[in-house]
PDB file of C-alpha atoms in Angstrom:
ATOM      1  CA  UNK P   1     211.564  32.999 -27.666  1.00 91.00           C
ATOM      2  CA  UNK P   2     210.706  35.811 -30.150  1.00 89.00           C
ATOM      3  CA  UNK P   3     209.584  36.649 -33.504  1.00 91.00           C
ATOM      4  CA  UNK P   4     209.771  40.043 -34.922  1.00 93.00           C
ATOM      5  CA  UNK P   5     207.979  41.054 -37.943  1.00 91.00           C
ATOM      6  CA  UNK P   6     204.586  41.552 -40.523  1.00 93.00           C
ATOM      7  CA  UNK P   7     202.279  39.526 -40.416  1.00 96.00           C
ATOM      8  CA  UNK P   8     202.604  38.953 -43.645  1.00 96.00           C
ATOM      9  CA  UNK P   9     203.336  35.662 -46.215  1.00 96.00           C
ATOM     10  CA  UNK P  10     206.748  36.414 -47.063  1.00 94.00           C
ATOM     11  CA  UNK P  11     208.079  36.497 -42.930  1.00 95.00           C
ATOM     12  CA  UNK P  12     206.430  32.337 -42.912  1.00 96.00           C
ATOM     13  CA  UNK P  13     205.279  33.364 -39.316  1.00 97.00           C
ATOM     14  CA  UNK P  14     202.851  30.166 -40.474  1.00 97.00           C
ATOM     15  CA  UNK P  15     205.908  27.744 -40.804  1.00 97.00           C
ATOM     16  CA  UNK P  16     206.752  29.309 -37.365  1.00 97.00           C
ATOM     17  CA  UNK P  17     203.412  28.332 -35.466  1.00 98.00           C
ATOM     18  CA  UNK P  18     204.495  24.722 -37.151  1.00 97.00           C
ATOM     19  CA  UNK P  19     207.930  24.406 -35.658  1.00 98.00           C
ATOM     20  CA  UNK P  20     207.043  25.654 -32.680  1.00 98.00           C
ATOM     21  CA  UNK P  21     204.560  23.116 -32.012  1.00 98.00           C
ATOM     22  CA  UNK P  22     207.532  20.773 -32.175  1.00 98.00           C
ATOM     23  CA  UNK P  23     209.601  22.440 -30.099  1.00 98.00           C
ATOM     24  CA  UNK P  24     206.649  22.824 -27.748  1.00 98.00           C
ATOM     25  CA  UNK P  25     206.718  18.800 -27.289  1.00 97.00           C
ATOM     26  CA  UNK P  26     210.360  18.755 -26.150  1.00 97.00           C
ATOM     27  CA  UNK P  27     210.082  21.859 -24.462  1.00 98.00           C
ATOM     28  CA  UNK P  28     206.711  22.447 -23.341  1.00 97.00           C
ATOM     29  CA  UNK P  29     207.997  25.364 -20.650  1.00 97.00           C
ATOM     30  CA  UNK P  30     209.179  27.279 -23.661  1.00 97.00           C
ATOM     31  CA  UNK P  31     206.916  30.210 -25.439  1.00 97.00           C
ATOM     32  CA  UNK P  32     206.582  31.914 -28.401  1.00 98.00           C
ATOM     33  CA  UNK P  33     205.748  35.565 -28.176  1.00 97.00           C
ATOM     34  CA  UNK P  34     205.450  36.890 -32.329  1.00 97.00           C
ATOM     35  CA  UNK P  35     205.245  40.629 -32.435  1.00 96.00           C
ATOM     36  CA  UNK P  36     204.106  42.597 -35.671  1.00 96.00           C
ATOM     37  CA  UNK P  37     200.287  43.105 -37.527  1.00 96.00           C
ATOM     38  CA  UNK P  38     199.756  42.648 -40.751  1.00 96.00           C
ATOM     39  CA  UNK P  39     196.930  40.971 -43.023  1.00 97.00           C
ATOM     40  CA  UNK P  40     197.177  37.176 -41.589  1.00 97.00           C
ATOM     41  CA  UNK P  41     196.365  38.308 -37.813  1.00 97.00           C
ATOM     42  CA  UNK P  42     193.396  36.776 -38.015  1.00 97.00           C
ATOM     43  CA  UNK P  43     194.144  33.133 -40.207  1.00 97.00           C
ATOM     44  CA  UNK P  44     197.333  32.841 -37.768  1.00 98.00           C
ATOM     45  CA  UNK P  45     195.691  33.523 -35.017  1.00 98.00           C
ATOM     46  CA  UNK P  46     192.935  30.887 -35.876  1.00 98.00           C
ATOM     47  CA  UNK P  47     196.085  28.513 -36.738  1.00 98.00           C
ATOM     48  CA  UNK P  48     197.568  28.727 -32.914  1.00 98.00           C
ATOM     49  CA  UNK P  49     193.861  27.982 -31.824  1.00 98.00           C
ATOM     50  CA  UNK P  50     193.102  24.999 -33.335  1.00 98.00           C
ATOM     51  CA  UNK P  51     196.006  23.887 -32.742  1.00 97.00           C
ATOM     52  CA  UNK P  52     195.339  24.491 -29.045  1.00 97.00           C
ATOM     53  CA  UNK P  53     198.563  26.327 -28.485  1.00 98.00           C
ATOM     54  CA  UNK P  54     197.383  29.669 -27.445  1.00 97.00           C
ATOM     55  CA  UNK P  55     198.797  29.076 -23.651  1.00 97.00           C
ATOM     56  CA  UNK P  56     202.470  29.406 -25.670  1.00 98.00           C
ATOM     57  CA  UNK P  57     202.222  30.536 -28.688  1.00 98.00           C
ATOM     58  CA  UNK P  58     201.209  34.847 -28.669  1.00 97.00           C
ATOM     59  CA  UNK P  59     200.377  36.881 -31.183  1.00 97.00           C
ATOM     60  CA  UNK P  60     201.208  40.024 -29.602  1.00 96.00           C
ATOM     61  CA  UNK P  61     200.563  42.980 -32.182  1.00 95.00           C
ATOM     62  CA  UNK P  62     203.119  46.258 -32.087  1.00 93.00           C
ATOM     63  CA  UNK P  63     205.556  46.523 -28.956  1.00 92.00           C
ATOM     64  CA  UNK P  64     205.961  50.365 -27.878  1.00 90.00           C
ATOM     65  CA  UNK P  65     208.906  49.089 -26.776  1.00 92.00           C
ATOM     66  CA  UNK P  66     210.545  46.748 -28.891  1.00 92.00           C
ATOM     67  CA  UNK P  67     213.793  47.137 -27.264  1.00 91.00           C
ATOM     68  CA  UNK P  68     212.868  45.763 -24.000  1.00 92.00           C
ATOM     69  CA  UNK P  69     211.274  42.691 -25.488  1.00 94.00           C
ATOM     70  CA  UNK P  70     214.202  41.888 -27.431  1.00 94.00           C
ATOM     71  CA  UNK P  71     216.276  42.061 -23.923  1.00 92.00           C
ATOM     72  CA  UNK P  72     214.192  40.020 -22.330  1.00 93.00           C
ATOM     73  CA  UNK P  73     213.962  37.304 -24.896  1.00 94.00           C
ATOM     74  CA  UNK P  74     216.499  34.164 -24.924  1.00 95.00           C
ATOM     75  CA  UNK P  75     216.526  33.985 -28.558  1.00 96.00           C
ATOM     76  CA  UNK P  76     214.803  34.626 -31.830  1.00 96.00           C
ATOM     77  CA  UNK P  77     213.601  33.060 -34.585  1.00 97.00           C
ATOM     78  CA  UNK P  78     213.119  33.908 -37.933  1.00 95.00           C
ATOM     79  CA  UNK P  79     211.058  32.186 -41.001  1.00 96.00           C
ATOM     80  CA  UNK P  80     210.749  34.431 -43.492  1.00 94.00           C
ATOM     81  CA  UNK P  81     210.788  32.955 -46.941  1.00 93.00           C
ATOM     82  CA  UNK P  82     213.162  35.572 -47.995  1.00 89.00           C
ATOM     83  CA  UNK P  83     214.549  38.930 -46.710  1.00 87.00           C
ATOM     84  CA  UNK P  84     216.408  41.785 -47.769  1.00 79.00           C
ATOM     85  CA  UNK P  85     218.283  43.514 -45.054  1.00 82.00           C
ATOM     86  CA  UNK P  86     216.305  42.057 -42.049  1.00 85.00           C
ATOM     87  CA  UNK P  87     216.033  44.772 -39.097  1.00 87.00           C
ATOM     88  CA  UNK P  88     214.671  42.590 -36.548  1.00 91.00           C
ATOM     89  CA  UNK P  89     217.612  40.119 -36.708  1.00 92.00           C
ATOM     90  CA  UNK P  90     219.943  43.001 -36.648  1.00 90.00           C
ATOM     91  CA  UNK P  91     218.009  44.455 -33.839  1.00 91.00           C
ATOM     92  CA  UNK P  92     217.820  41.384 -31.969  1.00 93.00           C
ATOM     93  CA  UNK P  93     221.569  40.645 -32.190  1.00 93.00           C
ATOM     94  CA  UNK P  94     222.438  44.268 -31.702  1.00 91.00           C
ATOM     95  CA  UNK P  95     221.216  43.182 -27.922  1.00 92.00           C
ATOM     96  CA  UNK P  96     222.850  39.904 -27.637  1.00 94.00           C
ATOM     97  CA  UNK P  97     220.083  38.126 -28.799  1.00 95.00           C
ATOM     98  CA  UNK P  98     221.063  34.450 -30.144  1.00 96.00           C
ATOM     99  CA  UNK P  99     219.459  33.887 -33.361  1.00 95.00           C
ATOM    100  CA  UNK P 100     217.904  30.976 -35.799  1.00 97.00           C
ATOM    101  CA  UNK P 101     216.745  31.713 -39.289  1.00 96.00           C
ATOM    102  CA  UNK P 102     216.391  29.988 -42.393  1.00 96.00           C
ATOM    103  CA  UNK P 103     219.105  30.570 -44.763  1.00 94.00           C
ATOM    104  CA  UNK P 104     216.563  32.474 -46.883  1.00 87.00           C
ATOM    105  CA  UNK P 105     217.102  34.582 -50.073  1.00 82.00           C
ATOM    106  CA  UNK P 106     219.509  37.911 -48.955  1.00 78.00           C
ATOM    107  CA  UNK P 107     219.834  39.271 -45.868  1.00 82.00           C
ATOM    108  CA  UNK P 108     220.505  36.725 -43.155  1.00 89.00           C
ATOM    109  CA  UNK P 109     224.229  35.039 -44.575  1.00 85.00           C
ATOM    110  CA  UNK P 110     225.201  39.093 -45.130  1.00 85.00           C
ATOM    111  CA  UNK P 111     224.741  39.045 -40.953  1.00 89.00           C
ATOM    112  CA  UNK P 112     225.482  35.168 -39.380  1.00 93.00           C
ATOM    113  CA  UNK P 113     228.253  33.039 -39.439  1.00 92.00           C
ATOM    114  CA  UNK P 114     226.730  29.941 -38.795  1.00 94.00           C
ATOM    115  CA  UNK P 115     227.212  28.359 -35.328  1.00 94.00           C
ATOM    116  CA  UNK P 116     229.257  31.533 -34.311  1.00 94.00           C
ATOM    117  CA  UNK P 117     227.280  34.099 -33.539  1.00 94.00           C
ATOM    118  CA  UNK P 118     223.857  32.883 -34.742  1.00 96.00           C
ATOM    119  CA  UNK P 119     222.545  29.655 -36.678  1.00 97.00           C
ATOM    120  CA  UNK P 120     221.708  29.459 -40.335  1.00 97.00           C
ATOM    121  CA  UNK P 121     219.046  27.168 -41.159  1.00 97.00           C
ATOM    122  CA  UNK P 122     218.423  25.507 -44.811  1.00 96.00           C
ATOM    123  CA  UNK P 123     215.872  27.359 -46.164  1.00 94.00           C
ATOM    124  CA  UNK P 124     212.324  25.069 -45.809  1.00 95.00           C
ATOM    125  CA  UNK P 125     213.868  22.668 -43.438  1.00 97.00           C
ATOM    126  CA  UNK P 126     211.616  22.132 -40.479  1.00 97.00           C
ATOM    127  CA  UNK P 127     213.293  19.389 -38.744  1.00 98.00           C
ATOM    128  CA  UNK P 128     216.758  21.235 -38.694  1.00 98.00           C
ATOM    129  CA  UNK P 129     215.186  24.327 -37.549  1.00 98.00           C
ATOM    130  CA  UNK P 130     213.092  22.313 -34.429  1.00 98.00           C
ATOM    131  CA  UNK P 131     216.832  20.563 -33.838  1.00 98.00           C
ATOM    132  CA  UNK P 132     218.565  24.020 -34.009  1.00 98.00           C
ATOM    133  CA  UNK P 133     215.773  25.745 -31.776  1.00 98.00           C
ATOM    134  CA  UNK P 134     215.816  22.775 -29.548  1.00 98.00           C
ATOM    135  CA  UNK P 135     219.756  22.950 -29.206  1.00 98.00           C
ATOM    136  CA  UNK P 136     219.763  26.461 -28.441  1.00 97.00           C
ATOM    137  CA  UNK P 137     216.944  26.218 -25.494  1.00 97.00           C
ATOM    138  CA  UNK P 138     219.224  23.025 -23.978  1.00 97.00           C
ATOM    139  CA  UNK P 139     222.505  24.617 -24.228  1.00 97.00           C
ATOM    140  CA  UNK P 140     222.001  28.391 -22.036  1.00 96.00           C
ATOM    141  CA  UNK P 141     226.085  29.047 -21.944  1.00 97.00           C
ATOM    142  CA  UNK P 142     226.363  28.322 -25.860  1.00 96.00           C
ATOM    143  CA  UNK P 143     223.090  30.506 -25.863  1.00 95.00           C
ATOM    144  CA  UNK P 144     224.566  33.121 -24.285  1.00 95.00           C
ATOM    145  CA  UNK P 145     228.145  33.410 -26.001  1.00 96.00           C
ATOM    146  CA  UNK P 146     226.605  32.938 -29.315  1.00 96.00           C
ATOM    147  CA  UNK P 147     224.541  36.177 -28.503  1.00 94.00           C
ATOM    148  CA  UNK P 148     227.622  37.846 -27.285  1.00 94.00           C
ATOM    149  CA  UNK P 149     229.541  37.110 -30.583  1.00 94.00           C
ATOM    150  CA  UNK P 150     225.927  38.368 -32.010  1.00 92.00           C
ATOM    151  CA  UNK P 151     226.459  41.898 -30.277  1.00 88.00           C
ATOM    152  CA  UNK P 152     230.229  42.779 -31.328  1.00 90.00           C
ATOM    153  CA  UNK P 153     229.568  41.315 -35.102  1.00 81.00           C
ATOM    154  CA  UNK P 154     226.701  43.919 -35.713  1.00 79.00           C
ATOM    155  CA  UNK P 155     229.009  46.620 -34.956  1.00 72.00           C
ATOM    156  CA  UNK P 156     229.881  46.796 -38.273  1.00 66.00           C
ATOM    157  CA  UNK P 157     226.720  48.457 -39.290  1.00 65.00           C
ATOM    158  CA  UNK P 158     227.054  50.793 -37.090  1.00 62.00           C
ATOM    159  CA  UNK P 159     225.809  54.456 -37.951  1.00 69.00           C
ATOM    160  CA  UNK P 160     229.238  55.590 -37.597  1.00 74.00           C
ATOM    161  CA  UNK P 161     230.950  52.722 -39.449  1.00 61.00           C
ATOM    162  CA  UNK P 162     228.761  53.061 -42.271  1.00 63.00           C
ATOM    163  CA  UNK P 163     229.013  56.490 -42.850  1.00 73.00           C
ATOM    164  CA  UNK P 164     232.798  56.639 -42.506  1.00 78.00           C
ATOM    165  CA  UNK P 165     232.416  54.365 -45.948  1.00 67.00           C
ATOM    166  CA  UNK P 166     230.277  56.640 -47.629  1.00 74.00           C
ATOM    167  CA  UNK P 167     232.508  59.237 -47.270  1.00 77.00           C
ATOM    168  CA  UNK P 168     235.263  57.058 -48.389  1.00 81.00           C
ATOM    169  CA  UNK P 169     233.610  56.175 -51.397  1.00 76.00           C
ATOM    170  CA  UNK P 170     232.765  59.839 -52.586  1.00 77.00           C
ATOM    171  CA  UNK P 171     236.262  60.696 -51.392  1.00 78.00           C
ATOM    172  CA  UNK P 172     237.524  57.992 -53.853  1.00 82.00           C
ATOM    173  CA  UNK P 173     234.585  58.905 -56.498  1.00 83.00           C
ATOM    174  CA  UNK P 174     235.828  62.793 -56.039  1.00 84.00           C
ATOM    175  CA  UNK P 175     239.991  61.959 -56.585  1.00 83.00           C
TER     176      UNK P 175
END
């Protein structure tokens, strides 16, 4: 699995180490590979070592290549404590990447329907995440035609399909 973002209080990257030490028990095969830098390197990075969990859980800095990481990821996960127009979960499912994030403030509900082309988590709830995480990782066909559904629904945000509303709206603004 993957986690895109700053390392930062508002992305809960914390809350992330937590649940994945759950899903580690279930799944102990499974790892967590976080990419991004920001001010917590160091206290998360001291988290996934006392916690002994550095043999799964990475903190692997900037990617030169996000991209490939993203296609060669089975899903990601998101714990941000609020968003506004998330880029790595648009990124993510603009490859076919399934996706689980909390249900947090903006962003996410603009992009998932829940259970259809991603999974919307109630915002704070560890257990349902761990379930939802754990689901995903047991079920690879659901896994992989949720992330399909993932790549046609971003479409919509599209360069193109954006700015053929801009124009539509000075158009209208103009008449």
């Amino acid at each position: 699995a993957i986690c895109v973002g700053r390392l930062e209080w508002e992305k809960g990257i914390d809350r992330l180490i937590d649940i994945w030490l759950s899903v580690h028990n279930t799944h102990p095969d499974w790892v967590l590979d976080i990419y991004g830098q920001g001010m917590l390197q160091d206290e998360l990075q001291q988290k996934i070592l006392a916690a002994n969990a550095g043999t799964y859980i990475h903190l692997k800095g900037s990617s030169p290549d996000i991209m490939y990481e993203y296609l060669n990821c089975s899903l990601l996960v998101l714990t941000s404590r609020y968003e506004g127009f998330p880029m790595a979960l648009l990124e993510a499912m603009a490859c076919g990447v399934p996706c689980v994030t909390y249900d947090c403030p903006f962003g996410p509900r603009s992009m998932i329907t829940n259970m259809r082309n991603g999974i919307l988590v109630k915002e704070g709830d560890k257990k349902e995440m761990v379930d939802k995480i754990n689901y995903l990782i047991e079920n690879e066909q659901i896994r992989k035609e949720m992330g399909k559904k993932a790549r046609i629904n971003v479409q919509r945000f599209a360069e193109d399909v954006i700015m053929q509303q801009w124009i539509q709206l000075f158009n209208n603004l103009l008449n």
